[in-house]
mmCIF file of C-alpha atoms in Angstrom:
data_model
loop_
_atom_site.group_PDB
_atom_site.id
_atom_site.type_symbol
_atom_site.label_atom_id
_atom_site.label_comp_id
_atom_site.label_asym_id
_atom_site.label_seq_id
_atom_site.Cartn_x
_atom_site.Cartn_y
_atom_site.Cartn_z
ATOM 1 C CA MET A 68 3.708 -15.398 13.630
ATOM 2 C CA THR A 69 0.693 -17.368 14.973
ATOM 3 C CA LEU A 70 2.157 -18.033 18.595
ATOM 4 C CA SER A 71 3.062 -14.395 19.112
ATOM 5 C CA ALA A 72 -0.249 -13.333 18.094
ATOM 6 C CA CYS A 73 -2.108 -15.544 20.668
ATOM 7 C CA TRP A 74 0.187 -14.980 23.588
ATOM 8 C CA PRO A 75 -0.492 -11.268 24.288
ATOM 9 C CA PRO A 76 -4.244 -11.349 24.535
ATOM 10 C CA ALA A 77 -4.095 -13.937 27.183
ATOM 11 C CA GLN A 78 -1.772 -11.758 29.157
ATOM 12 C CA VAL A 79 -3.975 -8.667 28.294
ATOM 13 C CA SER A 80 -6.913 -10.370 29.540
ATOM 14 C CA ILE A 81 -5.203 -11.084 32.930
ATOM 15 C CA ARG A 82 -3.883 -7.531 33.283
ATOM 16 C CA HIS A 83 -7.439 -6.143 32.548
ATOM 17 C CA ASN A 84 -8.947 -8.248 35.315
ATOM 18 C CA LEU A 85 -6.093 -7.286 37.573
ATOM 19 C CA SER A 86 -6.570 -3.549 37.002
ATOM 20 C CA GLN A 87 -10.202 -3.763 37.603
ATOM 21 C CA ILE A 88 -9.624 -5.517 41.136
ATOM 22 C CA GLN A 89 -6.924 -3.116 41.875
ATOM 23 C CA ARG A 90 -9.355 -0.254 41.577
ATOM 24 C CA PHE A 91 -11.832 -2.038 43.736
ATOM 25 C CA LEU A 92 -8.914 -2.576 46.317
ATOM 26 C CA ASP A 93 -7.424 0.855 46.386
ATOM 27 C CA MET A 94 -6.950 1.369 50.129
ATOM 28 C CA ASP A 95 -6.525 5.024 50.213
ATOM 29 C CA ALA A 96 -9.782 5.709 48.556
ATOM 30 C CA LEU A 97 -11.652 3.018 50.571
ATOM 31 C CA ARG A 98 -10.187 4.459 53.864
ATOM 32 C CA ARG A 99 -11.376 7.815 53.102
ATOM 33 C CA ARG A 100 -14.898 6.492 52.611
ATOM 34 C CA ASN A 101 -17.140 6.284 55.460
ATOM 35 C CA PRO A 102 -19.808 3.424 54.845
ATOM 36 C CA PHE A 103 -21.987 4.500 57.689
ATOM 37 C CA LYS A 104 -22.431 7.896 56.437
ATOM 38 C CA TYR A 105 -25.956 9.197 57.089
ATOM 39 C CA SER A 106 -28.263 8.324 54.000
ATOM 40 C CA SER A 107 -29.227 12.124 53.456
ATOM 41 C CA GLU A 108 -25.808 13.259 52.890
ATOM 42 C CA PRO A 109 -24.591 13.549 49.331
ATOM 43 C CA SER A 110 -21.890 10.909 48.358
ATOM 44 C CA GLU A 111 -19.899 10.946 45.377
ATOM 45 C CA SER A 112 -19.423 7.256 45.738
ATOM 46 C CA HIS A 113 -23.011 6.398 46.166
ATOM 47 C CA ASP A 114 -22.691 3.445 43.587
ATOM 48 C CA THR A 115 -19.469 2.154 44.901
ATOM 49 C CA HIS A 116 -19.614 -1.471 46.198
ATOM 50 C CA ILE A 117 -17.267 -2.264 49.078
ATOM 51 C CA LEU A 118 -16.030 -5.898 48.853
ATOM 52 C CA ASP A 119 -16.181 -7.825 52.228
ATOM 53 C CA ASP A 120 -13.440 -10.434 52.827
ATOM 54 C CA GLN A 121 -15.048 -13.280 51.280
ATOM 55 C CA GLU A 122 -15.768 -11.434 48.059
ATOM 56 C CA GLN A 123 -12.096 -10.274 48.102
ATOM 57 C CA SER A 124 -10.771 -13.759 48.131
ATOM 58 C CA GLU A 125 -13.055 -15.200 45.674
ATOM 59 C CA LEU A 126 -12.017 -12.318 43.147
ATOM 60 C CA ILE A 127 -8.445 -13.121 43.967
ATOM 61 C CA ASP A 128 -8.842 -16.668 43.827
ATOM 62 C CA ASN A 129 -10.609 -16.200 40.302
ATOM 63 C CA ILE A 130 -7.873 -14.119 39.049
ATOM 64 C CA LYS A 131 -5.273 -16.840 40.341
ATOM 65 C CA SER A 132 -7.108 -19.401 38.479
ATOM 66 C CA LEU A 133 -7.242 -17.540 35.170
ATOM 67 C CA ASN A 134 -3.564 -16.664 35.429
ATOM 68 C CA ALA A 135 -2.654 -20.293 36.155
ATOM 69 C CA THR A 136 -4.754 -21.390 33.032
ATOM 70 C CA SER A 137 -3.009 -18.547 30.757
ATOM 71 C CA ASN A 138 0.360 -19.592 32.280
ATOM 72 C CA SER A 139 -0.216 -23.197 31.394
ATOM 73 C CA GLN A 140 -1.400 -22.458 27.827
ATOM 74 C CA ASN A 141 1.599 -20.214 27.160
ATOM 75 C CA ARG A 142 4.018 -22.844 28.497
ATOM 76 C CA MET A 143 2.369 -25.398 26.448
ATOM 77 C CA ALA A 144 2.786 -23.262 23.203
ATOM 78 C CA LEU A 145 6.431 -22.558 23.889
ATOM 79 C CA GLN A 146 7.178 -26.391 24.461
ATOM 80 C CA ILE A 147 5.454 -27.158 21.022
ATOM 81 C CA THR A 148 7.249 -24.315 19.257
ATOM 82 C CA LEU A 149 10.464 -25.541 20.641
ATOM 83 C CA ALA A 150 9.764 -29.057 19.755
ATOM 84 C CA LEU A 151 9.069 -28.224 16.151
ATOM 85 C CA SER A 152 12.160 -26.170 15.848
ATOM 86 C CA PHE A 153 14.272 -28.956 17.290
ATOM 87 C CA LEU A 154 12.702 -31.298 14.781
ATOM 88 C CA LEU A 155 13.578 -28.958 12.034
ATOM 89 C CA HIS A 156 17.159 -28.877 13.130
ATOM 90 C CA ILE A 157 17.203 -32.682 13.167
ATOM 91 C CA ILE A 158 15.893 -32.643 9.469
ATOM 92 C CA TYR A 159 18.460 -30.016 8.832
ATOM 93 C CA ILE A 160 21.286 -32.408 9.859
ATOM 94 C CA PHE A 161 20.027 -35.138 7.494
ATOM 95 C CA SER A 162 19.392 -32.961 4.529
ATOM 96 C CA GLY A 163 23.028 -31.895 4.028
ATOM 97 C CA TYR A 164 22.953 -28.906 6.228
ATOM 98 C CA ASN A 165 20.665 -26.964 3.517
ATOM 99 C CA SER A 166 18.803 -24.154 5.165
ATOM 100 C CA PRO A 167 15.034 -24.700 5.121
ATOM 101 C CA LEU A 168 14.623 -21.113 4.025
ATOM 102 C CA ILE A 169 16.602 -21.915 0.908
ATOM 103 C CA VAL A 170 14.211 -24.581 -0.190
ATOM 104 C CA VAL A 171 11.234 -22.130 0.282
ATOM 105 C CA PHE A 172 13.056 -19.028 -0.962
ATOM 106 C CA PRO A 173 16.044 -20.186 -3.187
ATOM 107 C CA PRO A 174 18.545 -17.476 -3.788
ATOM 108 C CA ALA A 175 18.622 -16.223 -7.307
ATOM 109 C CA GLY A 176 21.678 -16.236 -9.360
ATOM 110 C CA ARG A 177 23.945 -18.295 -7.075
ATOM 111 C CA GLN A 178 24.295 -21.517 -5.481
ATOM 112 C CA GLU A 179 24.262 -21.024 -1.616
ATOM 113 C CA SER A 180 26.590 -23.691 0.210
ATOM 114 C CA PRO A 181 26.133 -24.331 4.089
ATOM 115 C CA LEU A 182 28.407 -22.757 6.625
ATOM 116 C CA TYR A 183 31.858 -24.780 7.164
ATOM 117 C CA SER A 184 30.941 -25.020 10.795
ATOM 118 C CA SER A 185 27.406 -26.030 10.450
ATOM 119 C CA PRO A 186 27.796 -29.161 12.361
ATOM 120 C CA VAL A 187 29.108 -27.560 15.387
ATOM 121 C CA LEU A 188 26.702 -24.646 15.045
ATOM 122 C CA THR A 189 23.873 -27.027 14.845
ATOM 123 C CA LEU A 190 24.820 -28.819 17.992
ATOM 124 C CA LEU A 191 25.036 -25.647 19.896
ATOM 125 C CA ALA A 192 21.377 -24.626 18.419
ATOM 126 C CA ILE A 193 20.136 -28.046 19.946
ATOM 127 C CA ILE A 194 21.701 -27.586 23.496
ATOM 128 C CA LEU A 195 20.287 -23.894 23.496
ATOM 129 C CA HIS A 196 16.704 -25.348 22.684
ATOM 130 C CA ALA A 197 17.202 -27.896 25.592
ATOM 131 C CA ASN A 198 18.046 -24.850 27.726
ATOM 132 C CA ALA A 199 15.112 -22.761 26.549
ATOM 133 C CA ALA A 200 12.947 -25.924 27.421
ATOM 134 C CA LEU A 201 14.291 -25.737 30.875
ATOM 135 C CA LEU A 202 13.697 -21.918 31.240
ATOM 136 C CA THR A 203 10.152 -22.419 29.880
ATOM 137 C CA HIS A 204 9.164 -24.907 32.500
ATOM 138 C CA PRO A 205 11.544 -24.806 35.589
ATOM 139 C CA ARG A 206 11.802 -28.272 37.155
ATOM 140 C CA ASN A 207 14.320 -30.226 39.123
ATOM 141 C CA LEU A 208 16.274 -32.217 36.653
ATOM 142 C CA VAL A 209 18.931 -34.515 37.952
ATOM 143 C CA LEU A 210 21.518 -36.259 35.703
ATOM 144 C CA ALA A 211 24.336 -38.402 37.077
ATOM 145 C CA LYS A 212 23.200 -37.453 40.561
ATOM 146 C CA ARG A 213 23.663 -33.592 39.722
ATOM 147 C CA ARG A 214 21.040 -30.996 39.364
ATOM 148 C CA VAL A 215 20.898 -29.498 35.745
ATOM 149 C CA THR A 216 20.672 -25.667 36.032
ATOM 150 C CA PRO A 217 19.768 -23.937 32.584
ATOM 151 C CA LEU A 218 22.071 -21.081 31.518
ATOM 152 C CA PRO A 219 21.016 -17.502 32.183
ATOM 153 C CA TYR A 220 19.304 -15.621 29.591
ATOM 154 C CA ASN A 221 22.280 -13.370 28.906
ATOM 155 C CA VAL A 222 24.577 -16.269 28.193
ATOM 156 C CA ALA A 223 22.009 -18.004 26.121
ATOM 157 C CA PHE A 224 21.409 -14.729 23.979
ATOM 158 C CA GLY A 225 25.197 -14.429 23.595
ATOM 159 C CA LEU A 226 25.709 -17.956 22.471
ATOM 160 C CA SER A 227 22.666 -17.608 20.140
ATOM 161 C CA ALA A 228 24.190 -14.719 18.319
ATOM 162 C CA ILE A 229 27.176 -16.730 17.393
ATOM 163 C CA PRO A 230 25.698 -18.650 14.319
ATOM 164 C CA PRO A 231 24.120 -15.588 12.728
ATOM 165 C CA THR A 232 27.344 -13.464 13.254
ATOM 166 C CA ILE A 233 29.325 -16.108 11.562
ATOM 167 C CA SER A 234 26.914 -16.290 8.550
ATOM 168 C CA ILE A 235 26.929 -12.550 8.096
ATOM 169 C CA LEU A 236 30.721 -12.422 8.342
ATOM 170 C CA SER A 237 31.070 -15.171 5.854
ATOM 171 C CA GLY A 238 28.791 -13.327 3.297
ATOM 172 C CA LYS A 239 26.140 -15.810 3.313
ATOM 173 C CA ALA A 240 22.563 -15.123 1.879
ATOM 174 C CA TRP A 241 19.802 -13.787 4.127
ATOM 175 C CA GLN A 242 18.085 -17.307 3.727
ATOM 176 C CA THR A 243 21.014 -18.930 5.545
ATOM 177 C CA THR A 244 21.452 -15.987 8.125
ATOM 178 C CA GLY A 245 17.829 -15.994 8.856
ATOM 179 C CA TRP A 246 17.850 -19.639 9.718
ATOM 180 C CA TRP A 247 20.515 -19.256 12.302
ATOM 181 C CA CYS A 248 18.605 -16.524 13.678
ATOM 182 C CA THR A 249 15.814 -19.023 14.898
ATOM 183 C CA THR A 250 17.486 -20.041 18.186
ATOM 184 C CA ALA A 251 18.080 -16.501 19.185
ATOM 185 C CA PHE A 252 14.463 -15.715 18.320
ATOM 186 C CA LEU A 253 13.147 -18.498 20.282
ATOM 187 C CA THR A 254 15.312 -17.616 23.184
ATOM 188 C CA TRP A 255 13.882 -14.079 23.229
ATOM 189 C CA ILE A 256 10.339 -15.425 23.012
ATOM 190 C CA VAL A 257 10.877 -17.690 26.165
ATOM 191 C CA HIS A 258 12.511 -14.753 27.878
ATOM 192 C CA THR A 259 9.621 -12.543 27.150
ATOM 193 C CA SER A 260 6.964 -15.106 27.974
ATOM 194 C CA ASN A 261 8.492 -15.650 31.419
ATOM 195 C CA ARG A 262 8.848 -12.124 32.129
ATOM 196 C CA TRP A 263 5.078 -11.642 31.492
ATOM 197 C CA ILE A 264 4.360 -14.605 33.881
ATOM 198 C CA MET A 265 6.425 -13.207 36.648
ATOM 199 C CA GLN A 266 4.812 -9.585 36.260
ATOM 200 C CA GLU A 267 1.404 -11.239 36.741
ATOM 201 C CA GLN A 268 2.437 -13.317 39.648
ATOM 202 C CA GLU A 269 3.671 -10.228 41.349
ATOM 203 C CA SER A 270 0.357 -8.451 40.507
ATOM 204 C CA ILE A 271 -1.477 -11.164 42.222
ATOM 205 C CA SER A 272 0.971 -10.895 45.299
ATOM 206 C CA GLU A 273 0.239 -7.257 45.443
ATOM 207 C CA LEU A 274 -3.437 -7.847 45.242
ATOM 208 C CA GLU A 275 -3.140 -10.005 48.287
ATOM 209 C CA ARG A 276 -1.254 -7.498 50.187
ATOM 210 C CA MET A 277 -3.922 -4.715 49.333
ATOM 211 C CA LYS A 278 -6.759 -6.894 50.986
ATOM 212 C CA TYR A 279 -8.579 -4.845 53.602
ATOM 213 C CA ILE A 280 -11.180 -5.652 56.324
ATOM 214 C CA SER A 281 -14.361 -4.052 55.378
ATOM 215 C CA ALA A 282 -15.962 -1.681 58.124
ATOM 216 C CA GLY A 283 -19.067 -3.489 58.149
ATOM 217 C CA ALA A 284 -17.845 -6.886 58.393
#
């Protein structure tokens, strides 16, 4: 999938930068090194550069900027994906509840009919799309003077598993079951992306806690 192929490299780039900065900011190693050691004494860390306070702040600010850009791009990609999937579900309603996969991969030897509960399941899928959009970009949404809180991931996963389960139990073709798996797949994508974002934010917070005062400052 195009989006799943482009998200991980952005996160890998941030993690690579974080690992480099963490290596520079290793407190124990830096505390063991004496910056004022006599020049004639041999030193294994002769080429090691000790970052001063300003350099540390600049590096961390640079990582923050790169991370914010990556997070913004990821969230935008997720929003576009959810919007396209939402549009497909609207088309699905007006096309007589025929799975788009059946149009692309028509089943051989038999005519596939929609699930009897397709209208209700489609409404559930649309609600879960809206829920995923709230999870993708958390915001304070208020309707009728009440704050709208998205469903937790475990609840969303459970609800999104209902349509494909019904399809399997009804003996439908894989094209129909695959169509009903899209909501569960998108919910997993949103969950994974948000978990990456949280991990990167925690890594940056750890870097800020590891800042040291250089001995020569």
